[in-house]
């Protein structure tokens, strides 16, 4: 039987992640715990969103090469989710769903849209010279993000890291969309280097003493790929994650006497492969010699790509540990909800080699199965939540959740209703109250890129369709995740009733996007018959 909620009236460690799932649940649904925090002081909330961190990239999730003791400790001090999903397999749409509570069948942003009609938006130097070429297509000014709802609950809201949901000089920048403070990258493309010429503080650029080296620059002609000096130009100046972490602590310090929300959207470990030398050297000693990455898949060359990727994650882990220590030193840790997660699965670009680390373990990590794709390796992500005051230490849950659940969860916690949310609250799970926890009837993904894809998960069943927009024949794939986590065995022909149910849900939930570039065909009966 499929779980159904149609009959309902219808966070040295840290962060708050996006969780969610929808399906068949009325947008008016209220969790049984709505307003449950009224008896307690409002918790501080920290949401840490890693970028392209695979499900298997953390020690607590089975990683054997990369060391993440501080994040692992978060799990020991809180709750580890084993079935948490990203709302999309790439940056922008995942972040939009996280902040709005909408699944991708209802989202305004459903892919990475560079807003290219403005001009040469991919020209790094041109965008530095002309800020109107920076950033992604702006989300509508009327869009309600949950940080706005937190402001109405008396929270000071801050964001540090990568935005990607609206260019400078538009109404879709963080400080106009519910954040009191912003520091970091406005533009995803500018974030393709960790030594940028500038970052943004609120609405204005902050120029850094860094050289202008465009992503895609290769080794100088005649330079030896085995000589460390050949790579010096790619690792010079101020390292943006250092600057951003300082702002995380500064924001917390300035607002420690009132409830605060910090959305730490770190760009780590998204390529380019750039990391502090001390961490790179640590892993060079650990891993030994390796073949250099020469830039053939974009971004920058790296003499030690495996060591550098691992270094980026351990550096992030180190800062998570520092964050937890800071909270404890200020007496804030006990009443701080921290959620740690990732925006999608591991990348295949820029020298990242997820198969070496088995980054999506136990799912497949290779190209076509990780970032950019709706298989488990692309959308199953780690999530850890800690809140010593309320979450029992050392707990684990297999509750199925997704990023677009976060807004509803915070609404449930604080007593507000997120308008238009497709998510359901997982607050009962955090509290250890499984009897009160509503379950998703389904999870839904409508993704127009990498050929056009769609997916539905219902209980252990997962329908996947690929090539809905390109010239290849569309696929019809059905997997039983309870028996086949790696999605090896397509059983669509054996279970036509399950396929039909998934089709019905998708076609019922899918709304044509405002931006036609994001459109995909319905998974309609006629298309299925044609495929068969």
Short mmCIF file of C-alpha atoms in Angstrom, two decimals:
data_model
loop_
_atom_site.label_atom_id
_atom_site.label_comp_id
_atom_site.label_asym_id
_atom_site.label_seq_id
_atom_site.Cartn_x
_atom_site.Cartn_y
_atom_site.Cartn_z
CA UNK A 1 0.00 0.00 0.00
CA UNK A 2 1.12 3.51 -0.74
CA UNK A 3 1.26 5.89 2.22
CA UNK A 4 -1.32 8.56 1.66
CA UNK A 5 -2.07 11.88 3.33
CA UNK A 6 -4.72 13.06 0.91
CA UNK A 7 -7.31 12.75 3.63
CA UNK A 8 -5.54 15.22 5.92
CA UNK A 9 -6.49 18.86 5.96
CA UNK A 10 -4.62 19.62 3.82
CA UNK A 11 20.21 21.75 12.02
CA UNK A 12 34.19 22.26 16.43
CA UNK A 13 29.77 21.08 13.97
CA UNK A 14 26.56 22.19 12.52
CA UNK A 15 23.70 23.54 10.39
CA UNK A 16 20.20 23.35 9.16
CA UNK A 17 19.37 21.49 6.01
CA UNK A 18 16.54 21.38 3.64
CA UNK A 19 14.21 18.56 3.73
CA UNK A 20 11.10 17.93 1.97
CA UNK A 21 8.64 15.92 0.15
CA UNK A 22 5.26 16.55 -1.07
CA UNK A 23 2.54 14.92 -2.81
CA UNK A 24 -1.10 14.84 -2.44
CA UNK A 25 -0.89 16.98 0.68
CA UNK A 26 -3.07 20.03 0.78
CA UNK A 27 -1.20 23.29 0.89
CA UNK A 28 -3.28 24.07 3.99
CA UNK A 29 -1.94 21.09 5.92
CA UNK A 30 -0.81 21.78 9.48
CA UNK A 31 1.35 19.35 11.42
CA UNK A 32 0.09 18.07 14.72
CA UNK A 33 3.00 19.90 16.41
CA UNK A 34 2.17 23.34 15.04
CA UNK A 35 3.34 25.86 17.62
CA UNK A 36 4.96 23.21 19.82
CA UNK A 37 7.90 25.48 20.65
CA UNK A 38 5.68 28.01 22.36
CA UNK A 39 6.63 26.53 25.74
CA UNK A 40 10.33 27.06 25.08
CA UNK A 41 12.43 30.03 24.05
CA UNK A 42 12.83 30.22 20.32
CA UNK A 43 15.91 28.32 19.18
CA UNK A 44 18.65 29.81 17.09
CA UNK A 45 18.74 28.09 13.71
CA UNK A 46 21.81 27.40 11.58
CA UNK A 47 21.38 25.76 8.20
CA UNK A 48 24.63 24.57 6.61
CA UNK A 49 24.31 23.71 2.95
CA UNK A 50 27.36 22.13 1.33
CA UNK A 51 27.68 22.31 -2.45
CA UNK A 52 28.02 19.08 -4.48
CA UNK A 53 28.83 17.02 -1.39
CA UNK A 54 27.93 13.41 -2.06
CA UNK A 55 25.88 11.18 0.22
CA UNK A 56 29.01 9.07 0.83
CA UNK A 57 31.52 11.92 1.25
CA UNK A 58 31.24 11.99 5.07
CA UNK A 59 32.72 9.46 7.46
CA UNK A 60 29.44 8.95 9.25
CA UNK A 61 27.87 7.97 5.91
CA UNK A 62 30.63 5.49 5.06
CA UNK A 63 33.47 7.56 3.58
CA UNK A 64 36.80 5.77 4.12
CA UNK A 65 39.36 8.21 2.64
CA UNK A 66 38.22 11.69 3.62
CA UNK A 67 38.27 12.64 7.30
CA UNK A 68 35.28 14.51 8.70
CA UNK A 69 35.44 14.09 12.51
CA UNK A 70 33.49 17.23 13.39
CA UNK A 71 30.54 16.60 11.13
CA UNK A 72 30.56 12.98 12.25
CA UNK A 73 30.39 14.26 15.84
CA UNK A 74 27.31 16.26 14.91
CA UNK A 75 25.62 13.01 14.04
CA UNK A 76 26.67 11.51 17.38
CA UNK A 77 25.24 14.52 19.19
CA UNK A 78 22.08 14.61 17.13
CA UNK A 79 20.13 12.80 14.45
CA UNK A 80 21.29 11.32 11.15
CA UNK A 81 18.85 11.06 8.25
CA UNK A 82 19.35 8.16 5.84
CA UNK A 83 16.61 9.00 3.35
CA UNK A 84 16.89 12.73 2.78
CA UNK A 85 16.68 14.18 -0.70
CA UNK A 86 17.63 17.26 -2.62
CA UNK A 87 14.77 18.96 -4.43
CA UNK A 88 16.83 19.05 -7.65
CA UNK A 89 20.14 17.63 -8.92
CA UNK A 90 21.80 21.04 -9.46
CA UNK A 91 22.29 24.30 -7.55
CA UNK A 92 19.67 26.92 -8.37
CA UNK A 93 16.47 24.87 -8.43
CA UNK A 94 17.47 23.00 -5.25
CA UNK A 95 18.01 26.32 -3.45
CA UNK A 96 14.76 27.75 -4.72
CA UNK A 97 12.78 24.76 -3.49
CA UNK A 98 14.59 24.82 -0.16
CA UNK A 99 13.69 28.43 0.51
CA UNK A 100 10.14 28.35 -0.83
CA UNK A 101 8.95 24.87 0.15
CA UNK A 102 7.83 24.15 -3.42
CA UNK A 103 8.61 21.00 -5.36
CA UNK A 104 9.99 21.40 -8.88
CA UNK A 105 6.62 20.80 -10.49
CA UNK A 106 5.47 24.08 -8.93
CA UNK A 107 8.76 26.05 -8.93
CA UNK A 108 9.63 29.18 -10.82
CA UNK A 109 13.29 28.08 -11.02
CA UNK A 110 13.69 24.49 -12.29
CA UNK A 111 17.24 24.60 -13.73
CA UNK A 112 20.43 26.68 -13.78
CA UNK A 113 19.45 29.71 -15.84
CA UNK A 114 22.26 32.17 -16.66
CA UNK A 115 19.87 34.84 -17.99
CA UNK A 116 22.04 34.90 -21.09
CA UNK A 117 19.96 37.37 -23.07
CA UNK A 118 21.82 40.14 -21.18
CA UNK A 119 25.04 39.43 -23.10
CA UNK A 120 28.26 37.48 -22.58
CA UNK A 121 27.35 36.31 -19.09
CA UNK A 122 29.91 33.49 -19.11
CA UNK A 123 32.81 35.91 -19.69
CA UNK A 124 34.42 36.12 -16.24
CA UNK A 125 36.37 39.31 -16.89
CA UNK A 126 33.43 40.98 -18.59
CA UNK A 127 31.22 40.31 -15.57
CA UNK A 128 33.85 41.83 -13.27
CA UNK A 129 33.87 44.95 -15.41
CA UNK A 130 30.08 45.06 -15.74
CA UNK A 131 28.04 43.89 -12.76
CA UNK A 132 24.88 43.73 -14.88
CA UNK A 133 26.31 40.54 -16.39
CA UNK A 134 26.56 38.84 -13.00
CA UNK A 135 24.07 36.54 -11.40
CA UNK A 136 21.23 34.29 -12.41
CA UNK A 137 17.74 35.07 -13.59
CA UNK A 138 15.87 36.82 -10.75
CA UNK A 139 13.03 35.11 -8.99
CA UNK A 140 9.79 37.15 -8.87
CA UNK A 141 9.80 39.88 -6.23
CA UNK A 142 6.53 38.55 -4.82
CA UNK A 143 8.15 35.18 -3.98
CA UNK A 144 7.92 34.38 -0.28
CA UNK A 145 11.03 32.72 1.18
CA UNK A 146 10.89 31.25 4.66
CA UNK A 147 13.55 33.69 6.04
CA UNK A 148 10.89 36.38 5.59
CA UNK A 149 8.57 34.37 7.78
CA UNK A 150 11.34 34.05 10.36
CA UNK A 151 11.77 37.82 10.37
CA UNK A 152 8.10 38.12 11.23
CA UNK A 153 8.75 35.77 14.16
CA UNK A 154 11.41 38.14 15.55
CA UNK A 155 14.48 36.47 14.04
CA UNK A 156 17.53 38.25 12.68
CA UNK A 157 18.34 36.49 9.44
CA UNK A 158 21.71 36.19 7.77
CA UNK A 159 23.09 34.43 4.72
CA UNK A 160 26.74 33.71 3.95
CA UNK A 161 27.88 31.85 0.85
CA UNK A 162 26.41 31.39 -2.63
CA UNK A 163 23.07 32.90 -3.63
CA UNK A 164 22.30 32.14 -7.28
CA UNK A 165 18.63 33.23 -7.31
CA UNK A 166 18.79 36.78 -8.63
CA UNK A 167 21.36 39.11 -10.11
CA UNK A 168 22.67 42.36 -8.63
CA UNK A 169 20.53 45.44 -9.31
CA UNK A 170 17.32 43.38 -9.17
CA UNK A 171 14.73 42.91 -6.46
CA UNK A 172 15.79 39.27 -6.10
CA UNK A 173 18.90 39.70 -3.95
CA UNK A 174 19.11 38.27 -0.42
CA UNK A 175 18.55 41.54 1.44
CA UNK A 176 15.33 42.10 -0.47
CA UNK A 177 14.11 38.54 -0.06
CA UNK A 178 14.10 38.09 3.71
CA UNK A 179 17.71 38.33 4.85
CA UNK A 180 18.94 41.14 7.09
CA UNK A 181 22.55 40.42 6.11
CA UNK A 182 24.33 38.84 3.16
CA UNK A 183 28.00 38.17 2.41
CA UNK A 184 29.35 36.02 -0.38
CA UNK A 185 28.86 35.25 -4.04
CA UNK A 186 25.78 36.60 -5.74
CA UNK A 187 26.60 34.71 -8.94
CA UNK A 188 27.15 30.99 -9.38
CA UNK A 189 29.64 31.58 -12.20
CA UNK A 190 31.79 33.93 -10.13
CA UNK A 191 31.86 31.16 -7.53
CA UNK A 192 33.82 29.00 -9.96
CA UNK A 193 36.98 30.34 -8.31
CA UNK A 194 37.76 30.49 -4.59
CA UNK A 195 40.06 33.47 -5.19
CA UNK A 196 37.56 35.95 -6.68
CA UNK A 197 38.15 39.59 -7.44
CA UNK A 198 35.14 40.50 -5.34
CA UNK A 199 32.38 39.24 -3.10
CA UNK A 200 29.19 41.02 -2.07
CA UNK A 201 28.29 42.49 1.31
CA UNK A 202 24.60 43.16 1.26
CA UNK A 203 24.00 45.09 -1.99
CA UNK A 204 27.56 46.22 -2.74
CA UNK A 205 30.75 44.64 -4.02
CA UNK A 206 33.68 44.15 -1.67
CA UNK A 207 36.88 44.06 -3.74
CA UNK A 208 39.60 41.65 -2.69
CA UNK A 209 43.35 41.70 -3.27
CA UNK A 210 43.17 38.79 -5.69
CA UNK A 211 44.40 38.45 -9.26
CA UNK A 212 41.91 38.11 -12.09
CA UNK A 213 42.36 34.54 -13.31
CA UNK A 214 39.33 33.39 -15.27
CA UNK A 215 38.04 29.86 -14.70
CA UNK A 216 39.16 27.67 -17.57
CA UNK A 217 42.71 29.02 -17.59
CA UNK A 218 45.19 26.22 -18.33
CA UNK A 219 48.84 25.74 -17.41
CA UNK A 220 51.21 28.12 -19.10
CA UNK A 221 52.72 26.76 -22.30
CA UNK A 222 55.77 24.63 -21.54
CA UNK A 223 55.01 24.37 -17.81
CA UNK A 224 55.60 20.96 -16.30
CA UNK A 225 52.39 19.41 -14.91
CA UNK A 226 54.51 17.65 -12.26
CA UNK A 227 56.07 20.87 -10.89
CA UNK A 228 54.11 22.50 -8.02
CA UNK A 229 55.28 25.94 -9.20
CA UNK A 230 53.24 25.51 -12.38
CA UNK A 231 50.05 25.76 -10.30
CA UNK A 232 50.91 28.73 -8.07
CA UNK A 233 48.82 31.22 -10.04
CA UNK A 234 45.67 29.23 -9.28
CA UNK A 235 46.08 29.40 -5.50
CA UNK A 236 47.12 32.96 -4.71
CA UNK A 237 45.38 35.59 -2.64
CA UNK A 238 42.50 35.61 -0.17
CA UNK A 239 40.60 32.33 0.07
CA UNK A 240 36.91 33.18 0.00
CA UNK A 241 35.76 30.41 2.42
CA UNK A 242 38.05 31.95 5.07
CA UNK A 243 36.40 35.33 4.60
CA UNK A 244 32.92 33.90 4.59
CA UNK A 245 33.41 31.82 7.72
CA UNK A 246 34.57 34.93 9.57
CA UNK A 247 31.27 36.57 8.59
CA UNK A 248 29.30 33.58 9.89
CA UNK A 249 30.86 34.01 13.34
CA UNK A 250 30.52 37.79 13.20
CA UNK A 251 26.80 37.59 12.44
CA UNK A 252 26.24 35.15 15.30
CA UNK A 253 28.18 37.36 17.71
CA UNK A 254 26.23 40.46 16.74
CA UNK A 255 22.88 38.73 17.16
CA UNK A 256 23.54 36.34 20.05
CA UNK A 257 21.11 38.14 22.36
CA UNK A 258 18.09 37.42 20.17
CA UNK A 259 16.92 34.53 18.04
CA UNK A 260 18.89 34.31 14.79
CA UNK A 261 18.85 32.28 11.61
CA UNK A 262 22.09 31.73 9.68
CA UNK A 263 21.94 30.18 6.21
CA UNK A 264 25.57 29.17 5.59
CA UNK A 265 25.49 28.19 1.91
CA UNK A 266 29.16 27.31 1.58
CA UNK A 267 30.39 26.73 -1.98
CA UNK A 268 32.56 23.82 -0.74
CA UNK A 269 33.38 21.29 -2.16
CA UNK A 270 32.13 22.50 -5.57
CA UNK A 271 34.99 22.72 -8.06
CA UNK A 272 37.34 24.50 -8.84
CA UNK A 273 39.78 22.30 -6.92
CA UNK A 274 41.34 24.89 -4.60
CA UNK A 275 42.10 24.36 -0.90
CA UNK A 276 44.45 25.56 1.85
CA UNK A 277 47.95 24.15 1.31
CA UNK A 278 48.12 22.63 4.80
CA UNK A 279 45.16 20.41 4.07
CA UNK A 280 46.31 19.55 0.56
CA UNK A 281 49.73 18.57 1.90
CA UNK A 282 48.07 16.40 4.54
CA UNK A 283 46.27 14.37 1.91
CA UNK A 284 49.24 14.27 -0.48
CA UNK A 285 51.10 12.52 2.33
CA UNK A 286 48.14 10.25 2.94
CA UNK A 287 47.31 9.36 -0.68
CA UNK A 288 50.75 9.49 -2.27
CA UNK A 289 51.51 10.39 -5.89
CA UNK A 290 48.66 10.89 -8.35
CA UNK A 291 48.21 12.09 -11.89
CA UNK A 292 47.56 15.86 -12.22
CA UNK A 293 44.31 17.24 -13.53
CA UNK A 294 45.13 19.51 -16.49
CA UNK A 295 41.83 21.36 -16.83
CA UNK A 296 40.30 19.27 -19.59
CA UNK A 297 36.92 19.30 -17.81
CA UNK A 298 36.90 23.01 -17.01
CA UNK A 299 37.75 25.22 -14.04
CA UNK A 300 41.49 25.12 -13.06
CA UNK A 301 44.29 22.54 -13.27
CA UNK A 302 45.32 20.81 -10.05
CA UNK A 303 48.56 18.96 -9.36
CA UNK A 304 46.87 16.75 -6.76
CA UNK A 305 43.16 16.54 -7.60
CA UNK A 306 42.24 13.75 -5.18
CA UNK A 307 44.15 15.35 -2.32
CA UNK A 308 42.63 18.73 -3.06
CA UNK A 309 39.05 17.47 -3.17
CA UNK A 310 39.54 15.72 0.16
CA UNK A 311 41.22 18.86 1.54
CA UNK A 312 38.20 20.99 0.66
CA UNK A 313 35.87 18.72 2.60
CA UNK A 314 38.16 18.42 5.62
CA UNK A 315 38.61 22.19 5.64
CA UNK A 316 34.83 22.58 5.73
CA UNK A 317 34.66 19.98 8.49
CA UNK A 318 37.29 21.93 10.45
CA UNK A 319 35.17 25.07 10.26
CA UNK A 320 32.06 23.21 11.32
CA UNK A 321 34.02 22.18 14.39
CA UNK A 322 35.07 25.77 15.02
CA UNK A 323 31.49 26.89 14.69
CA UNK A 324 30.28 24.41 17.29
CA UNK A 325 33.09 25.40 19.65
CA UNK A 326 32.16 29.06 19.20
CA UNK A 327 28.51 28.39 19.97
CA UNK A 328 29.50 26.51 23.10
CA UNK A 329 31.82 29.30 24.23
CA UNK A 330 28.94 31.77 23.96
CA UNK A 331 26.45 29.53 25.72
CA UNK A 332 24.38 29.18 22.55
CA UNK A 333 24.84 25.55 21.56
CA UNK A 334 22.17 23.96 23.74
CA UNK A 335 19.41 26.01 22.17
CA UNK A 336 20.64 26.07 18.59
CA UNK A 337 19.10 23.88 15.93
CA UNK A 338 21.81 22.99 13.43
CA UNK A 339 21.07 21.24 10.17
CA UNK A 340 23.84 20.09 7.83
CA UNK A 341 23.14 18.92 4.28
CA UNK A 342 24.11 19.24 0.62
CA UNK A 343 22.36 20.76 -2.37
CA UNK A 344 22.81 17.70 -4.63
CA UNK A 345 25.07 14.76 -5.41
CA UNK A 346 28.78 14.76 -6.33
CA UNK A 347 30.11 16.54 -9.41
CA UNK A 348 31.93 14.96 -12.34
CA UNK A 349 33.49 18.23 -13.60
CA UNK A 350 36.63 20.23 -12.93
CA UNK A 351 38.85 17.34 -11.85
CA UNK A 352 36.46 15.94 -9.25
CA UNK A 353 36.49 12.17 -9.46
CA UNK A 354 33.57 10.81 -7.43
CA UNK A 355 34.28 7.21 -8.41
CA UNK A 356 37.69 7.40 -6.65
CA UNK A 357 36.03 8.33 -3.36
CA UNK A 358 32.82 6.42 -4.00
CA UNK A 359 31.21 9.75 -3.19
CA UNK A 360 27.62 8.61 -3.62
CA UNK A 361 28.06 5.27 -1.79
CA UNK A 362 26.01 3.07 -1.62
CA UNK A 363 24.64 4.55 -4.84
CA UNK A 364 26.41 4.95 -8.15
CA UNK A 365 28.81 7.92 -8.46
CA UNK A 366 29.81 8.05 -12.12
CA UNK A 367 28.67 10.58 -14.71
CA UNK A 368 25.02 10.06 -15.45
CA UNK A 369 24.33 8.88 -11.91
CA UNK A 370 25.48 11.82 -9.76
CA UNK A 371 25.02 15.57 -10.04
CA UNK A 372 22.67 16.56 -12.83
CA UNK A 373 20.67 13.35 -12.79
CA UNK A 374 17.64 12.10 -10.92
CA UNK A 375 19.09 8.77 -9.85
CA UNK A 376 19.81 8.33 -6.13
CA UNK A 377 23.45 9.41 -6.50
CA UNK A 378 22.31 12.78 -7.82
CA UNK A 379 19.56 13.56 -5.32
CA UNK A 380 20.03 11.46 -2.14
CA UNK A 381 22.02 13.74 0.18
CA UNK A 382 23.32 13.66 3.75
CA UNK A 383 21.40 15.44 6.45
CA UNK A 384 22.26 15.77 10.13
CA UNK A 385 20.30 17.74 12.71
CA UNK A 386 21.43 18.67 16.22
CA UNK A 387 19.65 20.55 18.97
CA UNK A 388 20.81 19.35 22.39
CA UNK A 389 17.79 20.84 24.07
CA UNK A 390 15.32 18.78 22.06
CA UNK A 391 16.94 16.16 19.77
CA UNK A 392 18.13 12.95 21.37
CA UNK A 393 21.83 12.30 20.75
CA UNK A 394 22.96 9.36 18.64
CA UNK A 395 19.68 8.82 16.85
CA UNK A 396 19.09 7.78 13.27
CA UNK A 397 15.99 7.92 11.14
CA UNK A 398 14.92 6.44 7.83
CA UNK A 399 12.03 8.90 7.55
CA UNK A 400 11.80 9.95 3.92
CA UNK A 401 12.32 13.71 3.71
CA UNK A 402 13.29 16.31 1.16
CA UNK A 403 14.59 19.88 1.05
CA UNK A 404 11.22 21.44 0.47
CA UNK A 405 10.12 20.09 3.88
CA UNK A 406 12.34 22.53 5.79
CA UNK A 407 10.04 25.53 5.51
CA UNK A 408 7.08 23.55 6.83
CA UNK A 409 9.23 22.14 9.64
CA UNK A 410 10.27 25.59 10.80
CA UNK A 411 6.69 26.78 10.51
CA UNK A 412 5.61 23.85 12.66
CA UNK A 413 8.31 24.68 15.18
CA UNK A 414 7.53 28.39 15.44
CA UNK A 415 3.82 28.50 14.74
CA UNK A 416 3.58 29.95 11.24
CA UNK A 417 2.30 28.48 8.01
CA UNK A 418 4.52 28.67 4.94
CA UNK A 419 2.34 29.90 2.07
CA UNK A 420 2.12 27.57 -0.88
CA UNK A 421 4.42 24.94 0.62
CA UNK A 422 4.46 21.44 -0.84
CA UNK A 423 6.44 20.09 2.11
CA UNK A 424 5.47 18.37 5.34
CA UNK A 425 7.03 18.98 8.73
CA UNK A 426 9.59 16.48 10.01
CA UNK A 427 9.55 18.11 13.45
CA UNK A 428 7.94 15.05 15.03
CA UNK A 429 10.88 12.98 13.79
CA UNK A 430 13.32 15.45 15.35
CA UNK A 431 11.41 15.12 18.61
CA UNK A 432 11.39 11.32 18.37
CA UNK A 433 7.62 11.21 17.97
CA UNK A 434 7.18 8.75 15.12
CA UNK A 435 3.51 8.20 15.82
CA UNK A 436 2.74 11.81 14.95
CA UNK A 437 5.01 11.95 11.90
CA UNK A 438 3.16 12.30 8.61
CA UNK A 439 4.63 10.44 5.67
CA UNK A 440 4.97 11.57 2.09
CA UNK A 441 2.68 9.97 -0.37
CA UNK A 442 5.31 10.77 -2.97
CA UNK A 443 8.36 12.85 -3.78
CA UNK A 444 8.50 14.60 -7.13
CA UNK A 445 11.21 15.93 -9.43
CA UNK A 446 10.70 17.71 -12.77
CA UNK A 447 14.10 18.64 -14.19
CA UNK A 448 14.43 20.08 -17.71
CA UNK A 449 18.22 19.85 -18.16
CA UNK A 450 20.63 17.03 -19.11
CA UNK A 451 18.11 15.88 -21.71
CA UNK A 452 14.96 16.48 -19.68
CA UNK A 453 14.14 14.23 -16.74
CA UNK A 454 11.35 13.39 -14.34
CA UNK A 455 11.07 11.16 -11.28
CA UNK A 456 8.51 10.10 -8.70
CA UNK A 457 9.20 8.17 -5.49
CA UNK A 458 6.31 6.38 -3.78
CA UNK A 459 7.29 4.27 -0.76
CA UNK A 460 10.18 2.15 -2.09
CA UNK A 461 9.10 2.55 -5.70
CA UNK A 462 10.85 5.09 -7.92
CA UNK A 463 9.93 5.94 -11.48
CA UNK A 464 12.63 7.64 -13.59
CA UNK A 465 12.29 9.04 -17.08
CA UNK A 466 15.17 10.48 -19.09
CA UNK A 467 15.59 12.07 -22.54
CA UNK A 468 12.26 13.84 -22.45
CA UNK A 469 13.63 16.81 -24.42
CA UNK A 470 16.64 15.65 -26.41
CA UNK A 471 16.82 13.50 -29.54
CA UNK A 472 17.18 10.17 -27.75
CA UNK A 473 14.26 7.88 -27.07
CA UNK A 474 12.67 8.60 -23.67
CA UNK A 475 13.25 5.95 -21.03
CA UNK A 476 10.70 4.32 -18.79
CA UNK A 477 12.40 3.02 -15.64
CA UNK A 478 10.98 1.67 -12.40
CA UNK A 479 13.12 0.61 -9.44
CA UNK A 480 12.35 -0.88 -6.05
CA UNK A 481 14.75 0.97 -3.74
CA UNK A 482 14.07 -1.44 -0.90
CA UNK A 483 15.59 -4.26 -2.94
CA UNK A 484 17.75 -2.33 -5.42
CA UNK A 485 19.38 0.79 -3.92
CA UNK A 486 21.76 1.20 -6.85
CA UNK A 487 18.90 1.26 -9.38
CA UNK A 488 20.29 -1.55 -11.53
CA UNK A 489 17.17 -3.48 -12.35
CA UNK A 490 14.41 -1.81 -14.31
CA UNK A 491 11.12 -3.54 -13.49
CA UNK A 492 8.74 -1.18 -15.27
CA UNK A 493 7.31 -3.90 -17.47
CA UNK A 494 6.52 -6.10 -14.48
CA UNK A 495 4.55 -3.51 -12.51
CA UNK A 496 2.34 -1.50 -14.88
CA UNK A 497 -0.02 -0.56 -12.05
CA UNK A 498 2.80 1.13 -10.10
CA UNK A 499 3.91 2.92 -13.26
CA UNK A 500 0.38 4.09 -13.90
CA UNK A 501 0.05 5.42 -10.34
CA UNK A 502 3.31 7.39 -10.65
CA UNK A 503 2.19 8.79 -13.98
CA UNK A 504 -1.09 9.89 -12.48
CA UNK A 505 0.63 11.69 -9.60
CA UNK A 506 3.13 13.46 -11.85
CA UNK A 507 0.57 14.63 -14.35
CA UNK A 508 -1.69 15.84 -11.55
CA UNK A 509 1.08 17.77 -9.76
CA UNK A 510 3.03 19.18 -12.70
CA UNK A 511 2.34 22.81 -13.64
CA UNK A 512 3.72 24.40 -16.77
CA UNK A 513 6.55 26.77 -15.72
CA UNK A 514 6.45 30.50 -16.30
CA UNK A 515 9.78 30.15 -18.10
CA UNK A 516 9.31 27.89 -21.10
CA UNK A 517 12.97 26.86 -21.06
CA UNK A 518 12.10 24.81 -17.96
CA UNK A 519 9.21 22.95 -19.56
CA UNK A 520 9.18 19.17 -19.95
CA UNK A 521 6.42 16.91 -21.30
CA UNK A 522 3.93 15.32 -18.95
CA UNK A 523 4.55 11.67 -18.18
CA UNK A 524 1.27 10.96 -19.84
CA UNK A 525 -0.37 7.65 -20.65
CA UNK A 526 -0.04 8.30 -24.37
CA UNK A 527 3.72 8.82 -24.06
CA UNK A 528 4.05 5.63 -22.04
CA UNK A 529 2.12 3.64 -24.61
CA UNK A 530 4.30 5.09 -27.35
CA UNK A 531 7.45 4.06 -25.46
CA UNK A 532 6.20 0.55 -24.96
#
